[in-house]
PDB file of C-alpha atoms and ligand atoms in Angstrom:
ATOM      1  CA  UNK C 447    -117.546 -70.137  -3.183  1.00  0.00           C
ATOM      2  CA  UNK C 448    -114.729 -67.703  -2.406  1.00  0.00           C
ATOM      3  CA  UNK C 449    -114.517 -64.794  -4.809  1.00  0.00           C
ATOM      4  CA  UNK C 450    -111.583 -65.090  -7.162  1.00  0.00           C
ATOM      5  CA  UNK C 451    -109.654 -61.875  -6.989  1.00  0.00           C
ATOM      6  CA  UNK C 452    -107.132 -61.179  -9.719  1.00  0.00           C
ATOM      7  CA  UNK C 453    -105.270 -58.428  -7.864  1.00  0.00           C
ATOM      8  CA  UNK C 454    -104.039 -59.348  -4.387  1.00  0.00           C
ATOM      9  CA  UNK C 455    -104.888 -56.751  -1.749  1.00  0.00           C
ATOM     10  CA  UNK C 456    -101.917 -55.019  -0.218  1.00  0.00           C
ATOM     11  CA  UNK C 457    -101.731 -55.146   3.559  1.00  0.00           C
ATOM     12  CA  UNK C 458     -99.520 -53.094   5.800  1.00  0.00           C
ATOM     13  CA  UNK C 459     -99.290 -54.226   9.407  1.00  0.00           C
ATOM     14  CA  UNK C 460     -98.458 -51.942  12.343  1.00  0.00           C
ATOM     15  CA  UNK C 461     -97.184 -53.529  15.547  1.00  0.00           C
ATOM     16  CA  UNK C 462     -95.492 -52.493  18.786  1.00  0.00           C
ATOM     17  CA  UNK C 463     -94.504 -55.768  20.423  1.00  0.00           C
ATOM     18  CA  UNK C 464     -94.895 -59.520  20.277  1.00  0.00           C
ATOM     19  CA  UNK C 465     -96.795 -59.511  17.021  1.00  0.00           C
ATOM     20  CA  UNK C 466     -98.639 -62.805  17.388  1.00  0.00           C
ATOM     21  CA  UNK C 467    -101.679 -61.470  15.509  1.00  0.00           C
ATOM     22  CA  UNK C 468     -99.372 -60.269  12.745  1.00  0.00           C
ATOM     23  CA  UNK C 469     -97.757 -63.726  12.614  1.00  0.00           C
ATOM     24  CA  UNK C 470    -101.150 -65.411  12.382  1.00  0.00           C
ATOM     25  CA  UNK C 471    -102.098 -63.120   9.495  1.00  0.00           C
ATOM     26  CA  UNK C 472     -98.814 -63.689   7.638  1.00  0.00           C
ATOM     27  CA  UNK C 473     -99.136 -67.450   8.098  1.00  0.00           C
ATOM     28  CA  UNK C 474    -102.748 -67.454   6.918  1.00  0.00           C
ATOM     29  CA  UNK C 475    -101.877 -65.403   3.839  1.00  0.00           C
ATOM     30  CA  UNK C 476     -99.071 -67.794   2.998  1.00  0.00           C
ATOM     31  CA  UNK C 477    -100.467 -71.173   3.917  1.00  0.00           C
ATOM     32  CA  UNK C 478    -104.029 -70.590   2.798  1.00  0.00           C
ATOM     33  CA  UNK C 479    -103.074 -68.816  -0.400  1.00  0.00           C
ATOM     34  CA  UNK C 480    -105.154 -65.720   0.329  1.00  0.00           C
ATOM     35  CA  UNK C 481    -105.192 -63.129  -2.401  1.00  0.00           C
ATOM     36  CA  UNK C 482    -103.172 -60.727  -0.299  1.00  0.00           C
ATOM     37  CA  UNK C 483     -99.652 -59.421  -0.077  1.00  0.00           C
ATOM     38  CA  UNK C 484     -97.983 -58.109   3.056  1.00  0.00           C
ATOM     39  CA  UNK C 485     -96.204 -55.014   1.799  1.00  0.00           C
ATOM     40  CA  UNK C 486     -94.485 -54.232   5.115  1.00  0.00           C
ATOM     41  CA  UNK C 487     -94.556 -54.557   8.869  1.00  0.00           C
ATOM     42  CA  UNK C 488     -93.838 -51.301  10.690  1.00  0.00           C
ATOM     43  CA  UNK C 489     -93.199 -50.920  14.408  1.00  0.00           C
ATOM     44  CA  UNK C 490     -92.864 -47.835  16.552  1.00  0.00           C
ATOM     45  CA  UNK C 491     -90.462 -49.838  18.732  1.00  0.00           C
ATOM     46  CA  UNK C 492     -87.195 -51.078  17.263  1.00  0.00           C
ATOM     47  CA  UNK C 493     -87.052 -53.934  19.786  1.00  0.00           C
ATOM     48  CA  UNK C 494     -90.501 -55.320  18.947  1.00  0.00           C
ATOM     49  CA  UNK C 495     -90.244 -59.117  18.874  1.00  0.00           C
ATOM     50  CA  UNK C 496     -92.606 -59.248  15.928  1.00  0.00           C
ATOM     51  CA  UNK C 497     -90.343 -57.054  13.821  1.00  0.00           C
ATOM     52  CA  UNK C 498     -87.466 -59.543  14.005  1.00  0.00           C
ATOM     53  CA  UNK C 499     -89.856 -62.378  13.149  1.00  0.00           C
ATOM     54  CA  UNK C 500     -91.206 -60.528  10.112  1.00  0.00           C
ATOM     55  CA  UNK C 501     -87.680 -59.710   8.953  1.00  0.00           C
ATOM     56  CA  UNK C 502     -86.712 -63.394   9.222  1.00  0.00           C
ATOM     57  CA  UNK C 503     -89.718 -64.213   7.072  1.00  0.00           C
ATOM     58  CA  UNK C 504     -88.369 -61.972   4.311  1.00  0.00           C
ATOM     59  CA  UNK C 505     -91.008 -59.296   4.848  1.00  0.00           C
ATOM     60  CA  UNK C 506     -90.024 -55.647   4.485  1.00  0.00           C
ATOM     61  CA  UNK C 507     -89.796 -54.115   7.947  1.00  0.00           C
ATOM     62  CA  UNK C 508     -89.334 -50.625   9.264  1.00  0.00           C
ATOM     63  CA  UNK C 509     -89.029 -49.211  12.728  1.00  0.00           C
ATOM     64  CA  UNK C 510     -90.025 -45.627  13.255  1.00  0.00           C
ATOM     65  CA  UNK C 511     -89.804 -44.403  16.819  1.00  0.00           C
ATOM     66  CA  UNK C 512     -92.429 -41.974  18.028  1.00  0.00           C
ATOM     67  CA  UNK C 513     -89.771 -40.679  20.420  1.00  0.00           C
ATOM     68  CA  UNK C 514     -87.983 -39.035  17.496  1.00  0.00           C
ATOM     69  CA  UNK C 515     -90.928 -36.720  16.858  1.00  0.00           C
ATOM     70  CA  UNK C 516     -92.052 -33.729  18.832  1.00  0.00           C
ATOM     71  CA  UNK C 517     -95.757 -34.464  18.700  1.00  0.00           C
ATOM     72  CA  UNK C 518     -98.231 -37.243  18.009  1.00  0.00           C
ATOM     73  CA  UNK C 519     -99.204 -35.565  14.792  1.00  0.00           C
ATOM     74  CA  UNK C 520     -95.599 -35.148  13.609  1.00  0.00           C
ATOM     75  CA  UNK C 521     -95.014 -38.872  14.131  1.00  0.00           C
ATOM     76  CA  UNK C 522     -98.243 -39.757  12.380  1.00  0.00           C
ATOM     77  CA  UNK C 523     -97.350 -37.543   9.426  1.00  0.00           C
ATOM     78  CA  UNK C 524     -93.972 -39.289   9.120  1.00  0.00           C
ATOM     79  CA  UNK C 525     -95.758 -42.632   9.271  1.00  0.00           C
ATOM     80  CA  UNK C 526     -98.207 -41.528   6.581  1.00  0.00           C
ATOM     81  CA  UNK C 527     -95.282 -40.631   4.309  1.00  0.00           C
ATOM     82  CA  UNK C 528     -93.663 -44.063   4.759  1.00  0.00           C
ATOM     83  CA  UNK C 529     -96.958 -45.868   4.274  1.00  0.00           C
ATOM     84  CA  UNK C 530     -98.084 -43.922   1.216  1.00  0.00           C
ATOM     85  CA  UNK C 531     -95.120 -45.058  -0.876  1.00  0.00           C
ATOM     86  CA  UNK C 532     -96.143 -48.658  -0.192  1.00  0.00           C
ATOM     87  CA  UNK C 533     -99.710 -48.021  -1.358  1.00  0.00           C
ATOM     88  CA  UNK C 534    -101.527 -50.506   0.871  1.00  0.00           C
ATOM     89  CA  UNK C 535    -105.227 -51.196   0.475  1.00  0.00           C
ATOM     90  CA  UNK C 536    -105.564 -51.757   4.226  1.00  0.00           C
ATOM     91  CA  UNK C 537    -103.567 -50.904   7.309  1.00  0.00           C
ATOM     92  CA  UNK C 538    -103.936 -53.581   9.968  1.00  0.00           C
ATOM     93  CA  UNK C 539    -103.245 -52.580  13.555  1.00  0.00           C
ATOM     94  CA  UNK C 540    -102.022 -55.639  15.419  1.00  0.00           C
ATOM     95  CA  UNK C 541    -101.020 -54.651  18.921  1.00  0.00           C
ATOM     96  CA  UNK C 542     -99.980 -51.171  17.776  1.00  0.00           C
ATOM     97  CA  UNK C 543     -99.888 -49.324  21.079  1.00  0.00           C
ATOM     98  CA  UNK C 544    -100.323 -45.797  19.794  1.00  0.00           C
ATOM     99  CA  UNK C 545    -103.415 -43.657  19.685  1.00  0.00           C
ATOM    100  CA  UNK C 546    -103.726 -42.482  16.091  1.00  0.00           C
ATOM    101  CA  UNK C 547    -104.316 -38.795  15.421  1.00  0.00           C
ATOM    102  CA  UNK C 548    -107.346 -37.607  13.430  1.00  0.00           C
ATOM    103  CA  UNK C 549    -104.910 -36.680  10.637  1.00  0.00           C
ATOM    104  CA  UNK C 550    -103.809 -40.300  10.260  1.00  0.00           C
ATOM    105  CA  UNK C 551    -107.311 -41.721  10.501  1.00  0.00           C
ATOM    106  CA  UNK C 552    -108.688 -39.242   7.942  1.00  0.00           C
ATOM    107  CA  UNK C 553    -105.805 -39.908   5.551  1.00  0.00           C
ATOM    108  CA  UNK C 554    -106.588 -43.634   5.429  1.00  0.00           C
ATOM    109  CA  UNK C 555    -110.312 -43.231   5.982  1.00  0.00           C
ATOM    110  CA  UNK C 556    -112.126 -46.588   5.977  1.00  0.00           C
ATOM    111  CA  UNK C 557    -108.931 -48.543   5.379  1.00  0.00           C
ATOM    112  CA  UNK C 558    -107.617 -48.967   8.931  1.00  0.00           C
ATOM    113  CA  UNK C 559    -108.571 -52.119  10.823  1.00  0.00           C
ATOM    114  CA  UNK C 560    -107.830 -52.838  14.482  1.00  0.00           C
ATOM    115  CA  UNK C 561    -108.141 -55.750  16.866  1.00  0.00           C
ATOM    116  CA  UNK C 562    -109.168 -54.932  20.402  1.00  0.00           C
ATOM    117  CA  UNK C 563    -109.248 -57.500  23.222  1.00  0.00           C
ATOM    118  CA  UNK C 564    -112.831 -56.952  24.389  1.00  0.00           C
ATOM    119  CA  UNK C 565    -116.355 -57.221  23.073  1.00  0.00           C
ATOM    120  CA  UNK C 566    -116.684 -53.574  22.024  1.00  0.00           C
ATOM    121  CA  UNK C 567    -118.324 -51.266  22.870  1.00  0.00           C
ATOM    122  CA  UNK C 568    -117.528 -52.719  26.312  1.00  0.00           C
ATOM    123  CA  UNK C 569    -114.108 -51.983  27.745  1.00  0.00           C
ATOM    124  CA  UNK C 570    -112.283 -49.675  25.355  1.00  0.00           C
ATOM    125  CA  UNK C 571    -108.762 -48.665  26.334  1.00  0.00           C
ATOM    126  CA  UNK C 572    -106.196 -50.663  28.255  1.00  0.00           C
ATOM    127  CA  UNK C 573    -106.461 -53.524  30.773  1.00  0.00           C
ATOM    128  CA  UNK C 574    -109.547 -54.987  29.162  1.00  0.00           C
ATOM    129  CA  UNK C 575    -109.285 -58.345  30.937  1.00  0.00           C
ATOM    130  CA  UNK C 576    -109.090 -56.626  34.318  1.00  0.00           C
ATOM    131  CA  UNK C 577    -112.055 -54.460  33.351  1.00  0.00           C
ATOM    132  CA  UNK C 578    -114.093 -57.515  32.343  1.00  0.00           C
ATOM    133  CA  UNK C 579    -113.359 -59.360  35.583  1.00  0.00           C
ATOM    134  CA  UNK C 580    -114.010 -56.244  37.681  1.00  0.00           C
ATOM    135  CA  UNK C 581    -117.616 -55.966  36.508  1.00  0.00           C
ATOM    136  CA  UNK C 582    -118.259 -59.698  36.393  1.00  0.00           C
ATOM    137  CA  UNK C 583    -119.263 -60.186  32.762  1.00  0.00           C
ATOM    138  CA  UNK C 584    -119.848 -63.798  31.826  1.00  0.00           C
ATOM    139  CA  UNK C 585    -118.673 -63.450  28.249  1.00  0.00           C
ATOM    140  CA  UNK C 586    -115.519 -61.705  27.108  1.00  0.00           C
ATOM    141  CA  UNK C 587    -113.838 -61.565  23.742  1.00  0.00           C
ATOM    142  CA  UNK C 588    -112.235 -59.587  20.989  1.00  0.00           C
ATOM    143  CA  UNK C 589    -113.394 -57.277  18.243  1.00  0.00           C
ATOM    144  CA  UNK C 590    -111.981 -56.543  14.811  1.00  0.00           C
ATOM    145  CA  UNK C 591    -113.282 -53.188  13.663  1.00  0.00           C
ATOM    146  CA  UNK C 592    -112.685 -50.309  11.299  1.00  0.00           C
ATOM    147  CA  UNK C 593    -110.909 -47.424  12.980  1.00  0.00           C
ATOM    148  CA  UNK C 594    -112.518 -44.018  13.470  1.00  0.00           C
ATOM    149  CA  UNK C 595    -111.029 -41.015  15.261  1.00  0.00           C
ATOM    150  CA  UNK C 596    -112.639 -42.259  18.499  1.00  0.00           C
ATOM    151  CA  UNK C 597    -110.409 -44.733  20.352  1.00  0.00           C
ATOM    152  CA  UNK C 598    -111.516 -48.395  20.140  1.00  0.00           C
ATOM    153  CA  UNK C 599    -114.643 -47.468  18.293  1.00  0.00           C
ATOM    154  CA  UNK C 600    -115.888 -47.977  14.766  1.00  0.00           C
ATOM    155  CA  UNK C 601    -117.873 -50.376  12.603  1.00  0.00           C
ATOM    156  CA  UNK C 602    -117.506 -53.920  13.903  1.00  0.00           C
ATOM    157  CA  UNK C 603    -116.329 -56.459  11.331  1.00  0.00           C
ATOM    158  CA  UNK C 604    -116.159 -59.542  13.544  1.00  0.00           C
ATOM    159  CA  UNK C 605    -116.090 -60.604  17.170  1.00  0.00           C
ATOM    160  CA  UNK C 606    -114.914 -63.675  19.012  1.00  0.00           C
ATOM    161  CA  UNK C 607    -116.316 -64.631  22.406  1.00  0.00           C
ATOM    162  CA  UNK C 608    -115.235 -66.837  25.290  1.00  0.00           C
ATOM    163  CA  UNK C 609    -117.025 -67.625  28.559  1.00  0.00           C
ATOM    164  CA  UNK C 610    -115.511 -66.160  31.703  1.00  0.00           C
ATOM    165  CA  UNK C 611    -114.755 -68.904  34.223  1.00  0.00           C
ATOM    166  CA  UNK C 612    -115.002 -68.601  37.989  1.00  0.00           C
ATOM    167  CA  UNK C 613    -111.273 -69.040  38.490  1.00  0.00           C
ATOM    168  CA  UNK C 614    -110.213 -66.684  35.688  1.00  0.00           C
ATOM    169  CA  UNK C 615    -107.447 -64.149  36.172  1.00  0.00           C
ATOM    170  CA  UNK C 616    -106.587 -61.403  33.670  1.00  0.00           C
ATOM    171  CA  UNK C 617    -103.650 -63.499  32.506  1.00  0.00           C
ATOM    172  CA  UNK C 618    -105.731 -66.644  32.068  1.00  0.00           C
ATOM    173  CA  UNK C 619    -108.380 -64.746  30.111  1.00  0.00           C
ATOM    174  CA  UNK C 620    -105.765 -63.157  27.860  1.00  0.00           C
ATOM    175  CA  UNK C 621    -104.189 -66.535  27.191  1.00  0.00           C
ATOM    176  CA  UNK C 622    -107.491 -68.214  26.347  1.00  0.00           C
ATOM    177  CA  UNK C 623    -108.557 -65.321  24.152  1.00  0.00           C
ATOM    178  CA  UNK C 624    -105.380 -65.099  22.061  1.00  0.00           C
ATOM    179  CA  UNK C 625    -106.056 -68.050  19.715  1.00  0.00           C
ATOM    180  CA  UNK C 626    -109.572 -66.674  19.174  1.00  0.00           C
ATOM    181  CA  UNK C 627    -108.046 -63.290  18.276  1.00  0.00           C
ATOM    182  CA  UNK C 628    -105.829 -64.978  15.717  1.00  0.00           C
ATOM    183  CA  UNK C 629    -108.771 -66.845  14.241  1.00  0.00           C
ATOM    184  CA  UNK C 630    -111.049 -63.798  14.048  1.00  0.00           C
ATOM    185  CA  UNK C 631    -108.387 -61.514  12.556  1.00  0.00           C
ATOM    186  CA  UNK C 632    -107.340 -64.034   9.916  1.00  0.00           C
ATOM    187  CA  UNK C 633    -110.982 -64.611   8.918  1.00  0.00           C
ATOM    188  CA  UNK C 634    -111.406 -60.861   8.514  1.00  0.00           C
ATOM    189  CA  UNK C 635    -108.273 -60.738   6.379  1.00  0.00           C
ATOM    190  CA  UNK C 636    -109.739 -63.514   4.261  1.00  0.00           C
ATOM    191  CA  UNK C 637    -112.969 -61.523   3.778  1.00  0.00           C
ATOM    192  CA  UNK C 638    -111.002 -58.399   2.916  1.00  0.00           C
ATOM    193  CA  UNK C 639    -108.876 -60.319   0.425  1.00  0.00           C
ATOM    194  CA  UNK C 640    -112.047 -61.620  -1.193  1.00  0.00           C
ATOM    195  CA  UNK C 641    -113.375 -58.060  -1.280  1.00  0.00           C
ATOM    196  CA  UNK C 642    -116.550 -59.020   0.506  1.00  0.00           C
ATOM    197  CA  UNK C 643    -116.500 -56.302   3.177  1.00  0.00           C
ATOM    198  CA  UNK C 644    -118.480 -53.086   2.812  1.00  0.00           C
ATOM    199  CA  UNK C 645    -120.498 -50.641   4.883  1.00  0.00           C
ATOM    200  CA  UNK C 646    -124.264 -50.383   4.520  1.00  0.00           C
ATOM    201  CA  UNK C 647    -126.146 -47.088   4.423  1.00  0.00           C
ATOM    202  CA  UNK C 648    -126.267 -47.046   8.216  1.00  0.00           C
ATOM    203  CA  UNK C 649    -122.529 -47.441   8.516  1.00  0.00           C
ATOM    204  CA  UNK C 650    -122.670 -51.066   9.610  1.00  0.00           C
ATOM    205  CA  UNK C 651    -120.416 -53.727   8.165  1.00  0.00           C
ATOM    206  CA  UNK C 652    -121.801 -56.199   5.662  1.00  0.00           C
ATOM    207  CA  UNK C 653    -119.801 -59.196   4.540  1.00  0.00           C
ATOM    208  CA  UNK C 654    -121.160 -60.441   1.260  1.00  0.00           C
ATOM    209  CA  UNK C 655    -122.079 -64.106   1.329  1.00  0.00           C
ATOM    210  CA  UNK C 656    -121.244 -64.525   5.011  1.00  0.00           C
ATOM    211  CA  UNK C 657    -123.817 -64.934   7.755  1.00  0.00           C
ATOM    212  CA  UNK C 658    -121.833 -63.139  10.436  1.00  0.00           C
ATOM    213  CA  UNK C 659    -121.990 -64.337  14.008  1.00  0.00           C
ATOM    214  CA  UNK C 660    -119.474 -64.252  16.819  1.00  0.00           C
ATOM    215  CA  UNK C 661    -116.655 -66.774  16.597  1.00  0.00           C
ATOM    216  CA  UNK C 662    -116.462 -68.926  19.716  1.00  0.00           C
TER     217      UNK C 662
HETATM  218  C1  GRF R2101    -103.667 -58.356  21.477  1.00  0.00           C
HETATM  219  O1  GRF R2101    -104.338 -58.802  22.617  1.00  0.00           O
HETATM  220  C2  GRF R2101    -104.508 -57.362  20.717  1.00  0.00           C
HETATM  221  O2  GRF R2101    -105.875 -57.619  20.805  1.00  0.00           O
HETATM  222  C3  GRF R2101    -104.186 -56.071  21.435  1.00  0.00           C
HETATM  223  O3  GRF R2101    -102.838 -56.158  21.769  1.00  0.00           O
HETATM  224  C4  GRF R2101    -102.445 -57.528  21.849  1.00  0.00           C
HETATM  225  C5  GRF R2101    -101.319 -57.693  20.876  1.00  0.00           C
HETATM  226  O4  GRF R2101    -100.781 -58.981  20.874  1.00  0.00           O
HETATM  227  N1  GRF R2101    -104.532 -54.942  20.608  1.00  0.00           N
HETATM  228  P1  GRF R2101     -99.807 -59.421  19.706  1.00  0.00           P
HETATM  229  O5  GRF R2101     -98.722 -58.358  19.632  1.00  0.00           O
HETATM  230  O6  GRF R2101    -100.612 -59.493  18.448  1.00  0.00           O
HETATM  231  O7  GRF R2101     -99.265 -60.734  20.118  1.00  0.00           O
END
């Protein structure tokens, strides 16, 4: 039985580009009646495709270019200011191509969630599909995790896995993984909206009432 939650959680989504994960989340919130509200979509690139989509959906959008700030921290502080007025419960990184400073991570401690296109802790950083093919793993996937100051690291909330096929290219892997990413991220948003997600005493994620296993 899903938990009934009287107060919808407030979600703020950060993107840099296409925004297909963001779209999947928005659509899940709307079509599945999740107890969640998207308070804004913010991009560090004004030309992000996802920003125009969100705007067309009637969602508050903002573009804040990192180029207008002299340092990573100055940009992050400006972002913190914009986000704080919106008072989100969670900040969802969905293809946000910026490394967040410790200041930002500490400010929203335990409330930042990211999706990374690999089975962490394997293949942090960029070009994850190339990295997977280069070492010949037989399973690849994606990870939704809480963000810590260490890049692509932090308590794992959910993973999705796909087999690597003999003929796979980085592009083919990315394409096959994308719908799994959407599925995993929207399930995590559902769990967050039902307030089932917590950390145990060892800092691992527990999802109340859910027997977690990788999505395939
Ligand atoms: C996804 O593969 C996500 O895992 C990674 O960046 C990509 C963003 O795609 N962090 P989209 O913008 O959500 O379509």
